[in-house]
Amino acid sequence: MRGAGKGRRLVSLGGWCGPGLMLSKLGLRAPEDQYPFDVVRATLDGVVHFTGNGFGPEFFPPGPLPYKMDPASIWLLFRGPHTCFTHMDLNRKQVLDEFQWRFNNWSELMSGKRGPVVFLRTSLCENPFMEAGLLPMWEEAVTAKSKGALDFKTVLIVHNQGSETVQVAAPTANSSVWNLALYTTVLPTASLFDRTEVGYRTIISAVSDEQCWAPDRSLSAAPTECLNTSLELATVEGVPAMGGTCKGIGSTASVAVGRCVFCGSSDQHAVVDPTTFDTHKSWSEEDRAMLLATFAGTSDIVATCEAIALQQGRSAHEVLTEFRKLTSG
């Protein structure tokens, strides 16, 4: 499936799930166009690392199975050095098998057999423009991996750095940086996806047109200073999303030196107090019965725990703790 009739396949490089979700919503992502970075938060230097070196154990949390779940508000996070997995239970064989299928899709994409590509990436680091400095390294990694067979362009999207959704820079001939302005007419309680949907639609439509990539673009290299970090995706409810970095960038450097290059953490930014988000509300017998019945009907602990936490207004930690207490005997 290609974008806007121009022959370029649109592929999500993640950052968060927004780009992939929007491609699906617009009917621009076929089932075979699901790749490893669609559904995870991953540092861009981590993406470069995996592109050049393959998807080894560092892609997942420190093993062996079962992987440890870290709680953050209603979410149960699985965090690797360069990656963060939400909404999915990595301890299920079905989920791991799906990732192997996505790895195989990525290998075929890198071979050039799936045709020319536009990669869509949302910056997740605390200073979103810092990722722009890695675009030349990213291009070198893809060119080396594909042996020059893949015709590709890259769009880096930064959230909420201005009042317009507009292209702000062209760091290389085959890359562009776009600001995505928040959609302000939705309810303040709307999800991040709802607040950014109009912006993503605008960007995807524009970059699907080859005229957007005219060689005479007058845009300069990307700016380095951000205006607004309120929507940065480097953390989940204040918990660093990736074990190797608290800023959303530099995870490969952190792995190399054995500590976070920003804060010095040497324990993969472990959650010090898992009760931080607990409400300490008592559990009624009806609540406990619902808890047991809901968990009994599913094999996906993560999705079930998150759903109950949202419904009950509790933290994932206290939901999972109560479930384990009820079933430990």
PDB file of C-alpha atoms in Angstrom, residues 39-317:
ATOM      1  CA  VAL A  39       4.345  -0.110  18.511  1.00  0.00           C
ATOM      2  CA  VAL A  40       7.215   0.805  20.822  1.00  0.00           C
ATOM      3  CA  ARG A  41       8.870   3.946  22.067  1.00  0.00           C
ATOM      4  CA  ALA A  42      12.469   3.697  20.946  1.00  0.00           C
ATOM      5  CA  THR A  43      15.285   6.229  20.958  1.00  0.00           C
ATOM      6  CA  LEU A  44      16.376   7.287  17.479  1.00  0.00           C
ATOM      7  CA  ASP A  45      19.969   6.310  18.231  1.00  0.00           C
ATOM      8  CA  GLY A  46      18.531   2.927  19.268  1.00  0.00           C
ATOM      9  CA  VAL A  47      16.721   2.688  15.928  1.00  0.00           C
ATOM     10  CA  VAL A  48      20.037   3.396  14.189  1.00  0.00           C
ATOM     11  CA  HIS A  49      21.712   0.732  16.335  1.00  0.00           C
ATOM     12  CA  PHE A  50      19.147  -1.972  15.525  1.00  0.00           C
ATOM     13  CA  THR A  51      19.156  -1.075  11.834  1.00  0.00           C
ATOM     14  CA  GLY A  52      22.894  -1.594  11.650  1.00  0.00           C
ATOM     15  CA  ASN A  53      23.262  -4.517  14.055  1.00  0.00           C
ATOM     16  CA  GLY A  54      19.981  -6.409  13.972  1.00  0.00           C
ATOM     17  CA  PHE A  55      17.372  -6.989  16.649  1.00  0.00           C
ATOM     18  CA  GLY A  56      19.310  -8.686  19.408  1.00  0.00           C
ATOM     19  CA  PRO A  57      18.464  -9.060  23.116  1.00  0.00           C
ATOM     20  CA  GLU A  58      18.886  -5.304  23.691  1.00  0.00           C
ATOM     21  CA  PHE A  59      15.612  -4.713  21.851  1.00  0.00           C
ATOM     22  CA  PHE A  60      13.711  -6.271  24.758  1.00  0.00           C
ATOM     23  CA  PRO A  61      13.971  -5.747  28.534  1.00  0.00           C
ATOM     24  CA  PRO A  62      16.851  -7.417  30.349  1.00  0.00           C
ATOM     25  CA  GLY A  63      16.024 -11.140  30.366  1.00  0.00           C
ATOM     26  CA  PRO A  64      15.530 -13.967  30.863  1.00  0.00           C
ATOM     27  CA  LEU A  65      11.782 -14.511  30.689  1.00  0.00           C
ATOM     28  CA  PRO A  66       9.517 -13.653  32.347  1.00  0.00           C
ATOM     29  CA  TYR A  67      10.331  -9.996  31.776  1.00  0.00           C
ATOM     30  CA  LYS A  68       9.784  -7.669  34.707  1.00  0.00           C
ATOM     31  CA  MET A  69       6.853  -5.260  34.538  1.00  0.00           C
ATOM     32  CA  ASP A  70       7.374  -1.713  35.848  1.00  0.00           C
ATOM     33  CA  PRO A  71       4.258   0.197  36.918  1.00  0.00           C
ATOM     34  CA  ALA A  72       3.591   3.788  35.910  1.00  0.00           C
ATOM     35  CA  SER A  73       0.142   5.082  36.791  1.00  0.00           C
ATOM     36  CA  ILE A  74      -2.342   2.811  34.972  1.00  0.00           C
ATOM     37  CA  TRP A  75       0.360   1.384  32.694  1.00  0.00           C
ATOM     38  CA  LEU A  76       2.510  -1.690  33.028  1.00  0.00           C
ATOM     39  CA  LEU A  77       5.734  -0.925  31.193  1.00  0.00           C
ATOM     40  CA  PHE A  78       8.323  -3.275  29.809  1.00  0.00           C
ATOM     41  CA  ARG A  79      11.514  -1.262  29.394  1.00  0.00           C
ATOM     42  CA  GLY A  80      14.690  -2.188  27.562  1.00  0.00           C
ATOM     43  CA  PRO A  81      17.847  -0.086  27.228  1.00  0.00           C
ATOM     44  CA  HIS A  82      16.542   1.598  24.071  1.00  0.00           C
ATOM     45  CA  THR A  83      12.847   0.682  24.050  1.00  0.00           C
ATOM     46  CA  CYS A  84       9.584   0.860  25.982  1.00  0.00           C
ATOM     47  CA  PHE A  85       6.606  -1.435  25.424  1.00  0.00           C
ATOM     48  CA  THR A  86       3.132  -0.428  26.584  1.00  0.00           C
ATOM     49  CA  HIS A  87      -0.250  -2.150  26.160  1.00  0.00           C
ATOM     50  CA  MET A  88       1.284  -5.551  25.345  1.00  0.00           C
ATOM     51  CA  ASP A  89       2.386  -8.518  27.407  1.00  0.00           C
ATOM     52  CA  LEU A  90       5.896  -9.473  26.339  1.00  0.00           C
ATOM     53  CA  ASN A  91       5.646 -12.610  28.440  1.00  0.00           C
ATOM     54  CA  ARG A  92       3.131 -14.076  25.981  1.00  0.00           C
ATOM     55  CA  LYS A  93       4.641 -16.233  23.242  1.00  0.00           C
ATOM     56  CA  GLN A  94       2.114 -14.866  20.743  1.00  0.00           C
ATOM     57  CA  VAL A  95       3.435 -11.329  21.245  1.00  0.00           C
ATOM     58  CA  LEU A  96       7.082 -12.379  20.881  1.00  0.00           C
ATOM     59  CA  ASP A  97       6.217 -14.346  17.737  1.00  0.00           C
ATOM     60  CA  GLU A  98       4.584 -11.237  16.276  1.00  0.00           C
ATOM     61  CA  PHE A  99       7.754  -9.266  16.888  1.00  0.00           C
ATOM     62  CA  GLN A 100       9.762 -11.904  15.035  1.00  0.00           C
ATOM     63  CA  TRP A 101       7.375 -11.454  12.104  1.00  0.00           C
ATOM     64  CA  ARG A 102       7.898  -7.687  12.299  1.00  0.00           C
ATOM     65  CA  PHE A 103      11.695  -8.217  12.319  1.00  0.00           C
ATOM     66  CA  ASN A 104      11.369 -10.286   9.136  1.00  0.00           C
ATOM     67  CA  ASN A 105       9.258  -7.538   7.531  1.00  0.00           C
ATOM     68  CA  TRP A 106      11.985  -5.031   8.401  1.00  0.00           C
ATOM     69  CA  SER A 107      14.658  -7.174   6.753  1.00  0.00           C
ATOM     70  CA  GLU A 108      12.636  -7.356   3.553  1.00  0.00           C
ATOM     71  CA  LEU A 109      12.006  -3.612   3.643  1.00  0.00           C
ATOM     72  CA  MET A 110      15.743  -2.946   4.035  1.00  0.00           C
ATOM     73  CA  SER A 111      16.445  -5.114   0.997  1.00  0.00           C
ATOM     74  CA  GLY A 112      14.567  -2.638  -1.189  1.00  0.00           C
ATOM     75  CA  LYS A 113      12.091  -5.291  -2.336  1.00  0.00           C
ATOM     76  CA  ARG A 114       9.122  -3.334  -1.042  1.00  0.00           C
ATOM     77  CA  GLY A 115       9.905  -0.253  -3.075  1.00  0.00           C
ATOM     78  CA  PRO A 116      10.636   3.387  -2.159  1.00  0.00           C
ATOM     79  CA  VAL A 117       9.730   4.546   1.326  1.00  0.00           C
ATOM     80  CA  VAL A 118       8.920   7.610   3.383  1.00  0.00           C
ATOM     81  CA  PHE A 119       9.751   6.962   7.035  1.00  0.00           C
ATOM     82  CA  LEU A 120       7.634   8.835   9.586  1.00  0.00           C
ATOM     83  CA  ARG A 121       9.159   9.414  13.002  1.00  0.00           C
ATOM     84  CA  THR A 122       7.906  11.405  16.004  1.00  0.00           C
ATOM     85  CA  SER A 123      10.670  12.769  18.194  1.00  0.00           C
ATOM     86  CA  LEU A 124      10.307  11.540  21.754  1.00  0.00           C
ATOM     87  CA  CYS A 125      13.312  13.118  23.439  1.00  0.00           C
ATOM     88  CA  GLU A 126      13.047  15.939  25.963  1.00  0.00           C
ATOM     89  CA  ASN A 127      14.474  18.399  23.451  1.00  0.00           C
ATOM     90  CA  PRO A 128      12.692  17.172  20.306  1.00  0.00           C
ATOM     91  CA  PHE A 129      15.065  18.885  17.902  1.00  0.00           C
ATOM     92  CA  MET A 130      18.047  16.927  19.214  1.00  0.00           C
ATOM     93  CA  GLU A 131      16.929  13.967  17.132  1.00  0.00           C
ATOM     94  CA  ALA A 132      17.406  16.003  13.952  1.00  0.00           C
ATOM     95  CA  GLY A 133      21.157  15.833  14.525  1.00  0.00           C
ATOM     96  CA  LEU A 134      20.990  12.043  14.205  1.00  0.00           C
ATOM     97  CA  LEU A 135      19.295  12.034  10.799  1.00  0.00           C
ATOM     98  CA  PRO A 136      22.585  11.866   8.817  1.00  0.00           C
ATOM     99  CA  MET A 137      23.658   8.892  10.960  1.00  0.00           C
ATOM    100  CA  TRP A 138      20.279   7.253  10.365  1.00  0.00           C
ATOM    101  CA  GLU A 139      20.603   7.738   6.613  1.00  0.00           C
ATOM    102  CA  GLU A 140      24.087   6.229   6.637  1.00  0.00           C
ATOM    103  CA  ALA A 141      22.832   3.188   8.575  1.00  0.00           C
ATOM    104  CA  VAL A 142      19.956   2.529   6.166  1.00  0.00           C
ATOM    105  CA  THR A 143      22.145   3.009   3.096  1.00  0.00           C
ATOM    106  CA  ALA A 144      24.742   0.605   4.491  1.00  0.00           C
ATOM    107  CA  LYS A 145      22.162  -1.993   5.533  1.00  0.00           C
ATOM    108  CA  SER A 146      20.322  -1.884   2.215  1.00  0.00           C
ATOM    109  CA  LYS A 147      23.567  -1.648   0.218  1.00  0.00           C
ATOM    110  CA  GLY A 148      22.039   1.379  -1.459  1.00  0.00           C
ATOM    111  CA  ALA A 149      19.008  -0.585  -2.696  1.00  0.00           C
ATOM    112  CA  LEU A 150      16.413   1.269  -0.638  1.00  0.00           C
ATOM    113  CA  ASP A 151      15.140   4.595  -1.985  1.00  0.00           C
ATOM    114  CA  PHE A 152      13.989   6.380   1.167  1.00  0.00           C
ATOM    115  CA  LYS A 153      13.147   9.728   2.702  1.00  0.00           C
ATOM    116  CA  THR A 154      12.615  10.553   6.374  1.00  0.00           C
ATOM    117  CA  VAL A 155      10.177  12.872   8.119  1.00  0.00           C
ATOM    118  CA  LEU A 156      10.857  13.835  11.735  1.00  0.00           C
ATOM    119  CA  ILE A 157       7.792  15.235  13.500  1.00  0.00           C
ATOM    120  CA  VAL A 158       8.076  17.398  16.605  1.00  0.00           C
ATOM    121  CA  HIS A 159       5.046  18.183  18.740  1.00  0.00           C
ATOM    122  CA  ASN A 160       3.821  21.572  19.855  1.00  0.00           C
ATOM    123  CA  GLN A 161       6.770  23.769  18.859  1.00  0.00           C
ATOM    124  CA  GLY A 162       4.641  26.439  17.215  1.00  0.00           C
ATOM    125  CA  SER A 163       1.101  27.451  16.319  1.00  0.00           C
ATOM    126  CA  GLU A 164       1.153  25.947  12.801  1.00  0.00           C
ATOM    127  CA  THR A 165       1.705  22.490  11.403  1.00  0.00           C
ATOM    128  CA  VAL A 166       4.497  23.332   9.000  1.00  0.00           C
ATOM    129  CA  GLN A 167       7.847  22.133   7.713  1.00  0.00           C
ATOM    130  CA  VAL A 168      10.545  23.891   9.726  1.00  0.00           C
ATOM    131  CA  ALA A 169      13.826  22.446   8.478  1.00  0.00           C
ATOM    132  CA  ALA A 170      15.547  20.158   5.988  1.00  0.00           C
ATOM    133  CA  PRO A 171      18.658  18.756   7.703  1.00  0.00           C
ATOM    134  CA  THR A 172      19.575  16.692   4.606  1.00  0.00           C
ATOM    135  CA  ALA A 173      18.418  16.438   1.020  1.00  0.00           C
ATOM    136  CA  ASN A 174      16.227  13.453   1.886  1.00  0.00           C
ATOM    137  CA  SER A 175      14.886  14.471   5.290  1.00  0.00           C
ATOM    138  CA  SER A 176      12.570  17.086   6.687  1.00  0.00           C
ATOM    139  CA  VAL A 177      11.484  18.259  10.130  1.00  0.00           C
ATOM    140  CA  TRP A 178       7.880  19.269  10.723  1.00  0.00           C
ATOM    141  CA  ASN A 179       6.225  20.983  13.644  1.00  0.00           C
ATOM    142  CA  LEU A 180       2.877  19.471  14.567  1.00  0.00           C
ATOM    143  CA  ALA A 181       0.557  22.021  16.174  1.00  0.00           C
ATOM    144  CA  LEU A 182      -2.020  20.796  18.670  1.00  0.00           C
ATOM    145  CA  TYR A 183      -5.629  20.723  17.560  1.00  0.00           C
ATOM    146  CA  THR A 184      -7.163  23.161  20.032  1.00  0.00           C
ATOM    147  CA  THR A 185     -10.890  22.659  19.418  1.00  0.00           C
ATOM    148  CA  VAL A 186     -11.084  19.210  21.009  1.00  0.00           C
ATOM    149  CA  LEU A 187     -11.853  18.794  24.694  1.00  0.00           C
ATOM    150  CA  PRO A 188      -8.953  19.426  27.089  1.00  0.00           C
ATOM    151  CA  THR A 189      -9.381  15.840  28.300  1.00  0.00           C
ATOM    152  CA  ALA A 190      -8.948  14.438  24.781  1.00  0.00           C
ATOM    153  CA  SER A 191      -6.180  11.916  24.196  1.00  0.00           C
ATOM    154  CA  LEU A 192      -2.844  12.930  22.724  1.00  0.00           C
ATOM    155  CA  PHE A 193      -3.795  11.117  19.530  1.00  0.00           C
ATOM    156  CA  ASP A 194      -7.002  13.152  19.211  1.00  0.00           C
ATOM    157  CA  ARG A 195      -5.126  16.417  19.812  1.00  0.00           C
ATOM    158  CA  THR A 196      -2.559  15.600  17.136  1.00  0.00           C
ATOM    159  CA  GLU A 197      -4.720  13.865  14.511  1.00  0.00           C
ATOM    160  CA  VAL A 198      -5.262  16.943  12.327  1.00  0.00           C
ATOM    161  CA  GLY A 199      -1.536  17.666  12.342  1.00  0.00           C
ATOM    162  CA  TYR A 200      -0.588  14.123  11.375  1.00  0.00           C
ATOM    163  CA  ARG A 201      -3.116  14.137   8.540  1.00  0.00           C
ATOM    164  CA  THR A 202      -1.645  17.395   7.236  1.00  0.00           C
ATOM    165  CA  ILE A 203       1.937  16.139   7.361  1.00  0.00           C
ATOM    166  CA  ILE A 204       1.191  12.729   5.829  1.00  0.00           C
ATOM    167  CA  SER A 205      -0.702  14.326   2.967  1.00  0.00           C
ATOM    168  CA  ALA A 206       2.111  16.782   2.264  1.00  0.00           C
ATOM    169  CA  VAL A 207       5.050  14.362   2.375  1.00  0.00           C
ATOM    170  CA  SER A 208       3.214  11.872   0.145  1.00  0.00           C
ATOM    171  CA  ASP A 209       3.591  14.415  -2.679  1.00  0.00           C
ATOM    172  CA  GLU A 210       6.957  14.285  -4.434  1.00  0.00           C
ATOM    173  CA  GLN A 211       6.854  18.074  -4.866  1.00  0.00           C
ATOM    174  CA  CYS A 212       7.369  18.322  -1.114  1.00  0.00           C
ATOM    175  CA  TRP A 213      10.879  16.942  -1.703  1.00  0.00           C
ATOM    176  CA  ALA A 214      11.951  19.452  -4.371  1.00  0.00           C
ATOM    177  CA  PRO A 215      15.754  19.867  -4.308  1.00  0.00           C
ATOM    178  CA  ASP A 216      15.477  23.667  -4.155  1.00  0.00           C
ATOM    179  CA  ARG A 217      13.863  23.706  -0.706  1.00  0.00           C
ATOM    180  CA  SER A 218      15.079  26.856   1.001  1.00  0.00           C
ATOM    181  CA  LEU A 219      14.778  25.475   4.541  1.00  0.00           C
ATOM    182  CA  SER A 220      17.885  25.434   6.693  1.00  0.00           C
ATOM    183  CA  ALA A 221      19.275  22.861   9.082  1.00  0.00           C
ATOM    184  CA  ALA A 222      17.080  22.023  12.049  1.00  0.00           C
ATOM    185  CA  PRO A 223      16.953  24.318  15.070  1.00  0.00           C
ATOM    186  CA  THR A 224      18.402  22.937  18.269  1.00  0.00           C
ATOM    187  CA  GLU A 225      16.408  24.721  20.972  1.00  0.00           C
ATOM    188  CA  CYS A 226      12.881  23.617  21.773  1.00  0.00           C
ATOM    189  CA  LEU A 227      10.136  25.992  22.843  1.00  0.00           C
ATOM    190  CA  ASN A 228       7.879  23.613  24.725  1.00  0.00           C
ATOM    191  CA  THR A 229       8.586  20.269  26.391  1.00  0.00           C
ATOM    192  CA  SER A 230       5.112  19.697  27.847  1.00  0.00           C
ATOM    193  CA  LEU A 231       4.378  16.883  25.390  1.00  0.00           C
ATOM    194  CA  GLU A 232       7.759  15.199  25.426  1.00  0.00           C
ATOM    195  CA  LEU A 233       7.437  11.422  25.257  1.00  0.00           C
ATOM    196  CA  ALA A 234      10.694  10.450  26.963  1.00  0.00           C
ATOM    197  CA  THR A 235       8.791   9.594  30.128  1.00  0.00           C
ATOM    198  CA  VAL A 236       5.547   7.820  30.987  1.00  0.00           C
ATOM    199  CA  GLU A 237       3.913   9.489  33.975  1.00  0.00           C
ATOM    200  CA  GLY A 238       7.349  10.689  35.026  1.00  0.00           C
ATOM    201  CA  VAL A 239       9.014   7.276  34.693  1.00  0.00           C
ATOM    202  CA  PRO A 240      11.812   7.261  32.069  1.00  0.00           C
ATOM    203  CA  ALA A 241      10.377   5.348  29.129  1.00  0.00           C
ATOM    204  CA  MET A 242      13.678   3.740  28.131  1.00  0.00           C
ATOM    205  CA  GLY A 243      15.924   2.096  30.689  1.00  0.00           C
ATOM    206  CA  GLY A 244      19.077   3.533  29.171  1.00  0.00           C
ATOM    207  CA  THR A 245      18.134   7.215  29.163  1.00  0.00           C
ATOM    208  CA  CYS A 246      16.021   9.715  31.083  1.00  0.00           C
ATOM    209  CA  LYS A 247      15.994  12.210  28.182  1.00  0.00           C
ATOM    210  CA  GLY A 248      14.862   9.972  25.319  1.00  0.00           C
ATOM    211  CA  ILE A 249      18.160  10.134  23.451  1.00  0.00           C
ATOM    212  CA  GLY A 250      21.674   8.811  23.992  1.00  0.00           C
ATOM    213  CA  SER A 251      20.691   5.289  25.042  1.00  0.00           C
ATOM    214  CA  THR A 252      23.478   3.734  22.972  1.00  0.00           C
ATOM    215  CA  ALA A 253      26.061   5.939  24.683  1.00  0.00           C
ATOM    216  CA  SER A 254      24.601   5.010  28.066  1.00  0.00           C
ATOM    217  CA  VAL A 255      24.855   1.297  27.302  1.00  0.00           C
ATOM    218  CA  ALA A 256      28.455   1.763  26.194  1.00  0.00           C
ATOM    219  CA  VAL A 257      29.531   3.426  29.461  1.00  0.00           C
ATOM    220  CA  GLY A 258      27.243   1.434  31.759  1.00  0.00           C
ATOM    221  CA  ARG A 259      25.270   4.391  33.118  1.00  0.00           C
ATOM    222  CA  CYS A 260      22.891   7.074  31.912  1.00  0.00           C
ATOM    223  CA  VAL A 261      24.965   9.818  30.343  1.00  0.00           C
ATOM    224  CA  PHE A 262      22.512  12.424  31.633  1.00  0.00           C
ATOM    225  CA  CYS A 263      21.791  11.448  35.253  1.00  0.00           C
ATOM    226  CA  GLY A 264      24.306   8.709  36.001  1.00  0.00           C
ATOM    227  CA  SER A 265      21.745   5.990  36.738  1.00  0.00           C
ATOM    228  CA  SER A 266      23.335   2.535  36.558  1.00  0.00           C
ATOM    229  CA  ASP A 267      20.181   0.494  37.290  1.00  0.00           C
ATOM    230  CA  GLN A 268      18.224   1.145  34.075  1.00  0.00           C
ATOM    231  CA  HIS A 269      16.246   3.887  35.841  1.00  0.00           C
ATOM    232  CA  ALA A 270      14.545   1.356  38.085  1.00  0.00           C
ATOM    233  CA  VAL A 271      11.245   2.376  39.640  1.00  0.00           C
ATOM    234  CA  VAL A 272      12.288   3.069  43.236  1.00  0.00           C
ATOM    235  CA  ASP A 273       8.807   3.014  44.777  1.00  0.00           C
ATOM    236  CA  PRO A 274       6.185   1.039  42.822  1.00  0.00           C
ATOM    237  CA  THR A 275       3.461   2.310  45.181  1.00  0.00           C
ATOM    238  CA  THR A 276       3.925   5.906  44.015  1.00  0.00           C
ATOM    239  CA  PHE A 277       0.699   5.899  41.990  1.00  0.00           C
ATOM    240  CA  ASP A 278      -1.379   3.772  44.385  1.00  0.00           C
ATOM    241  CA  THR A 279      -4.669   5.279  45.556  1.00  0.00           C
ATOM    242  CA  HIS A 280      -4.848   3.078  48.683  1.00  0.00           C
ATOM    243  CA  LYS A 281      -8.602   2.789  48.185  1.00  0.00           C
ATOM    244  CA  SER A 282     -10.108  -0.248  49.863  1.00  0.00           C
ATOM    245  CA  TRP A 283     -11.330  -3.181  47.780  1.00  0.00           C
ATOM    246  CA  SER A 284     -14.956  -4.206  48.207  1.00  0.00           C
ATOM    247  CA  GLU A 285     -16.019  -7.810  47.769  1.00  0.00           C
ATOM    248  CA  GLU A 286     -17.699  -6.790  44.521  1.00  0.00           C
ATOM    249  CA  ASP A 287     -14.450  -5.228  43.319  1.00  0.00           C
ATOM    250  CA  ARG A 288     -12.538  -8.407  44.139  1.00  0.00           C
ATOM    251  CA  ALA A 289     -15.096 -10.583  42.377  1.00  0.00           C
ATOM    252  CA  MET A 290     -14.882  -8.390  39.289  1.00  0.00           C
ATOM    253  CA  LEU A 291     -11.094  -8.524  39.429  1.00  0.00           C
ATOM    254  CA  LEU A 292     -10.991 -12.325  39.518  1.00  0.00           C
ATOM    255  CA  ALA A 293     -13.652 -12.707  36.841  1.00  0.00           C
ATOM    256  CA  THR A 294     -11.964 -10.283  34.462  1.00  0.00           C
ATOM    257  CA  PHE A 295      -8.529 -11.826  34.808  1.00  0.00           C
ATOM    258  CA  ALA A 296     -10.013 -15.336  34.464  1.00  0.00           C
ATOM    259  CA  GLY A 297     -11.382 -14.476  31.032  1.00  0.00           C
ATOM    260  CA  THR A 298      -8.117 -13.391  29.426  1.00  0.00           C
ATOM    261  CA  SER A 299      -4.534 -14.481  28.870  1.00  0.00           C
ATOM    262  CA  ASP A 300      -3.287 -10.896  28.452  1.00  0.00           C
ATOM    263  CA  ILE A 301      -2.377  -9.723  31.940  1.00  0.00           C
ATOM    264  CA  VAL A 302      -1.133  -6.318  30.794  1.00  0.00           C
ATOM    265  CA  ALA A 303      -4.201  -5.291  28.788  1.00  0.00           C
ATOM    266  CA  THR A 304      -6.503  -6.588  31.524  1.00  0.00           C
ATOM    267  CA  CYS A 305      -4.634  -4.823  34.306  1.00  0.00           C
ATOM    268  CA  GLU A 306      -4.607  -1.524  32.415  1.00  0.00           C
ATOM    269  CA  ALA A 307      -8.331  -1.784  31.648  1.00  0.00           C
ATOM    270  CA  ILE A 308      -9.226  -2.450  35.278  1.00  0.00           C
ATOM    271  CA  ALA A 309      -6.949   0.335  36.507  1.00  0.00           C
ATOM    272  CA  LEU A 310      -8.626   2.790  34.139  1.00  0.00           C
ATOM    273  CA  GLN A 311     -12.116   1.655  35.087  1.00  0.00           C
ATOM    274  CA  GLN A 312     -11.428   1.672  38.823  1.00  0.00           C
ATOM    275  CA  GLY A 313      -9.300   4.817  38.910  1.00  0.00           C
ATOM    276  CA  ARG A 314      -6.452   2.875  40.509  1.00  0.00           C
ATOM    277  CA  SER A 315      -2.810   2.314  39.687  1.00  0.00           C
ATOM    278  CA  ALA A 316      -1.683  -0.720  37.715  1.00  0.00           C
ATOM    279  CA  HIS A 317       0.519  -1.668  40.634  1.00  0.00           C
TER     280      HIS A 317
END
